Tab-separated table of C-alpha atoms in Angstrom:
chain	number	residue	atom	x	y	z
A	1	MET	CA	82.601	-26.288	-10.067
A	2	THR	CA	81.072	-29.674	-10.958
A	3	GLY	CA	81.634	-30.918	-7.409
A	4	THR	CA	79.682	-27.961	-6.071
A	5	LEU	CA	76.830	-28.594	-8.514
A	6	PHE	CA	76.866	-32.275	-7.545
A	7	GLN	CA	76.383	-31.373	-3.862
A	8	LEU	CA	73.894	-28.620	-4.651
A	9	SER	CA	71.592	-31.043	-6.471
A	10	PHE	CA	70.848	-32.874	-3.216
A	11	TYR	CA	70.568	-29.677	-1.174
A	12	LEU	CA	67.946	-28.337	-3.581
A	13	ALA	CA	65.815	-31.458	-3.067
A	14	ALA	CA	66.395	-31.800	0.693
A	15	PRO	CA	63.820	-29.203	1.854
A	16	PHE	CA	61.030	-31.103	0.112
A	17	TRP	CA	62.139	-34.394	1.644
A	18	LEU	CA	62.319	-32.738	5.076
A	19	LEU	CA	58.770	-31.421	4.723
A	20	MET	CA	57.410	-34.857	3.808
A	21	ILE	CA	59.309	-36.583	6.627
A	22	LEU	CA	59.196	-34.027	9.454
A	23	ALA	CA	55.983	-32.103	8.683
A	24	PRO	CA	53.805	-34.659	6.902
A	25	THR	CA	50.478	-33.361	8.224
A	26	TRP	CA	51.191	-29.660	7.714
A	27	ARG	CA	48.716	-28.500	5.040
A	28	PRO	CA	51.322	-26.830	2.753
A	29	THR	CA	53.357	-30.056	2.668
A	30	ALA	CA	50.698	-31.927	0.700
A	31	ARG	CA	50.237	-28.995	-1.666
A	32	ILE	CA	53.981	-28.742	-2.276
A	33	ALA	CA	54.368	-32.513	-2.678
A	34	ALA	CA	51.597	-32.498	-5.286
A	35	SER	CA	53.627	-30.196	-7.527
A	36	PRO	CA	56.062	-31.651	-10.067
A	37	LEU	CA	57.741	-28.219	-10.144
A	38	THR	CA	59.795	-29.120	-7.065
A	39	VAL	CA	62.322	-30.860	-9.323
A	40	LEU	CA	62.906	-27.903	-11.651
A	41	PRO	CA	65.956	-26.512	-9.795
A	42	VAL	CA	67.594	-29.949	-9.828
A	43	LEU	CA	66.806	-30.376	-13.519
A	44	VAL	CA	68.442	-27.021	-14.240
A	45	LEU	CA	71.610	-28.343	-12.590
A	46	TYR	CA	71.243	-31.501	-14.659
A	47	LEU	CA	71.218	-29.415	-17.842
A	48	VAL	CA	74.207	-27.345	-16.721
A	49	MET	CA	76.216	-30.543	-16.232
A	50	ALA	CA	74.760	-32.535	-19.154
A	51	VAL	CA	75.177	-29.987	-21.948
A	52	PRO	CA	79.017	-30.006	-21.878
A	53	VAL	CA	79.057	-33.820	-22.145
A	54	PHE	CA	76.063	-34.134	-24.454
A	55	PRO	CA	77.896	-36.170	-27.137
A	56	GLU	CA	78.968	-38.735	-24.525
A	57	LEU	CA	75.523	-38.674	-22.907
A	58	TRP	CA	73.855	-39.190	-26.278
A	59	ASP	CA	76.165	-42.140	-27.031
A	60	ALA	CA	75.299	-43.693	-23.668
A	61	VAL	CA	71.535	-43.495	-24.219
A	62	ARG	CA	71.481	-44.059	-27.988
A	63	SER	CA	73.311	-47.339	-27.823
A	64	PRO	CA	73.517	-48.333	-24.171
A	65	ASP	CA	76.223	-50.686	-23.038
A	66	ILE	CA	78.250	-50.848	-19.860
A	67	ASP	CA	81.461	-49.476	-21.370
A	68	THR	CA	79.778	-46.422	-22.895
A	69	PHE	CA	77.997	-45.722	-19.625
A	70	ARG	CA	81.265	-46.180	-17.699
A	71	ASP	CA	82.940	-43.674	-20.054
A	72	LEU	CA	80.167	-41.158	-19.376
A	73	THR	CA	80.360	-41.528	-15.599
A	74	ALA	CA	84.155	-41.221	-15.685
A	75	LEU	CA	83.623	-37.583	-16.705
A	76	ALA	CA	82.870	-35.269	-13.772
A	77	ASN	CA	79.958	-33.626	-15.600
A	78	GLY	CA	78.697	-37.012	-16.743
A	79	ALA	CA	78.611	-38.396	-13.201
A	80	GLY	CA	77.152	-35.122	-11.926
A	81	ALA	CA	74.399	-35.146	-14.544
A	82	ILE	CA	73.467	-38.749	-13.761
A	83	TRP	CA	73.417	-37.896	-10.038
A	84	ALA	CA	71.140	-34.886	-10.592
A	85	GLN	CA	68.826	-37.039	-12.698
A	86	VAL	CA	68.657	-39.639	-9.917
A	87	ILE	CA	67.956	-36.921	-7.323
A	88	ALA	CA	65.139	-35.456	-9.456
A	89	TRP	CA	63.448	-38.801	-10.138
A	90	ASP	CA	63.858	-39.938	-6.536
A	91	LEU	CA	62.164	-36.748	-5.374
A	92	LEU	CA	59.243	-37.280	-7.756
A	93	LEU	CA	58.998	-40.881	-6.572
A	94	GLY	CA	59.100	-39.781	-2.927
A	95	GLN	CA	56.376	-37.211	-3.556
A	96	TRP	CA	54.147	-39.851	-5.134
A	97	MET	CA	54.797	-42.243	-2.239
A	98	TYR	CA	54.029	-39.504	0.299
A	99	LEU	CA	50.750	-38.557	-1.406
A	100	GLU	CA	49.725	-42.169	-1.957
A	101	GLY	CA	50.576	-42.996	1.664
A	102	ARG	CA	48.329	-40.175	2.855
A	103	ARG	CA	45.538	-41.318	0.551
A	104	LEU	CA	45.785	-44.835	1.959
A	105	GLY	CA	46.023	-43.612	5.557
A	106	ILE	CA	49.535	-44.932	6.179
A	107	SER	CA	50.789	-43.294	9.344
A	108	ALA	CA	53.606	-40.764	9.451
A	109	PRO	CA	55.737	-42.994	11.756
A	110	VAL	CA	55.673	-45.631	9.020
A	111	MET	CA	56.062	-43.300	6.040
A	112	GLY	CA	58.884	-41.209	7.545
A	113	PRO	CA	61.453	-44.040	7.734
A	114	LEU	CA	60.223	-45.385	4.408
A	115	LEU	CA	60.875	-42.006	2.782
A	116	VAL	CA	64.350	-41.919	4.352
A	117	LEU	CA	65.013	-45.369	2.865
A	118	THR	CA	63.797	-44.024	-0.480
A	119	ILE	CA	66.197	-41.080	-0.304
A	120	LEU	CA	69.100	-43.442	0.297
A	121	LEU	CA	68.138	-46.492	-1.764
A	122	SER	CA	65.048	-45.682	-3.784
A	123	PRO	CA	64.514	-49.132	-5.348
A	124	PHE	CA	64.356	-50.718	-1.880
A	125	GLY	CA	62.077	-47.976	-0.578
A	126	LEU	CA	59.776	-48.345	-3.576
A	127	LEU	CA	59.581	-52.129	-3.218
A	128	VAL	CA	58.685	-51.869	0.477
A	129	PHE	CA	56.132	-49.169	-0.272
A	130	LEU	CA	54.536	-51.159	-3.092
A	131	ALA	CA	54.202	-54.176	-0.790
A	132	LEU	CA	52.674	-51.997	1.927
A	133	ARG	CA	50.380	-50.368	-0.611
A	134	ALA	CA	49.216	-53.745	-1.927
A	135	ALA	CA	48.421	-54.842	1.611
A	136	ARG	CA	46.435	-51.643	2.288
A	137	ARG	CA	44.372	-51.479	-0.905
A	138	PRO	CA	40.910	-52.950	-0.871
A	139	ARG	CA	40.570	-55.869	-3.280
A	140	THR	CA	37.884	-55.758	-5.931
A	141	ARG	CA	35.842	-58.693	-7.142
A	142	PRO	CA	36.375	-59.652	-10.792
A	143	GLY	CA	34.095	-57.638	-13.050
A	144	ASN	CA	33.063	-55.350	-10.197
A	145	ALA	CA	34.598	-52.062	-9.127
A	146	VAL	CA	33.167	-52.455	-5.605
A	147	PRO	CA	35.878	-53.220	-3.005
A	148	ASP	CA	35.742	-56.747	-1.633
A	149	ARG	CA	35.600	-56.337	2.135
A	150	GLY	CA	35.608	-60.086	2.689
A	151	GLY	CA	31.824	-60.407	2.970
A	152	PRO	CA	29.587	-62.764	1.029
A	153	ALA	CA	29.462	-62.339	-2.740
A	154	THR	CA	26.309	-60.797	-4.103
A	155	PRO	CA	24.774	-61.852	-7.421
């Protein structure tokens, strides 16, 4: 049962990832990506797996250390709950990256592979995105909210 829930957690998030990667300019994609409700089905699976191991989960977060966390992940429901949590947060992160990429005008051929990287290794995907975002954002002059476009400073 837990193995099925483990697999299901990714399959519940996959349609939203596919929309952002394969249909990034389709109007409903942006509307769907703007909703935090996309993670609710995955969070339900998280609860189904976390409740039976709640004492171990509580120990792992109340007083975190590597051995307590290892004990939690040695339990099928513990590992499944952690996986569902990762899937949910990765999806929220991917949705933010998708929306922010659109706002900044980052092209779909750039964002698509970056979102795939985020699905697989979200910290790497986030770091690349943050670097790209920093390069795309207009700089502001100190004490002025007007973007610095590289022109002469005005008094």
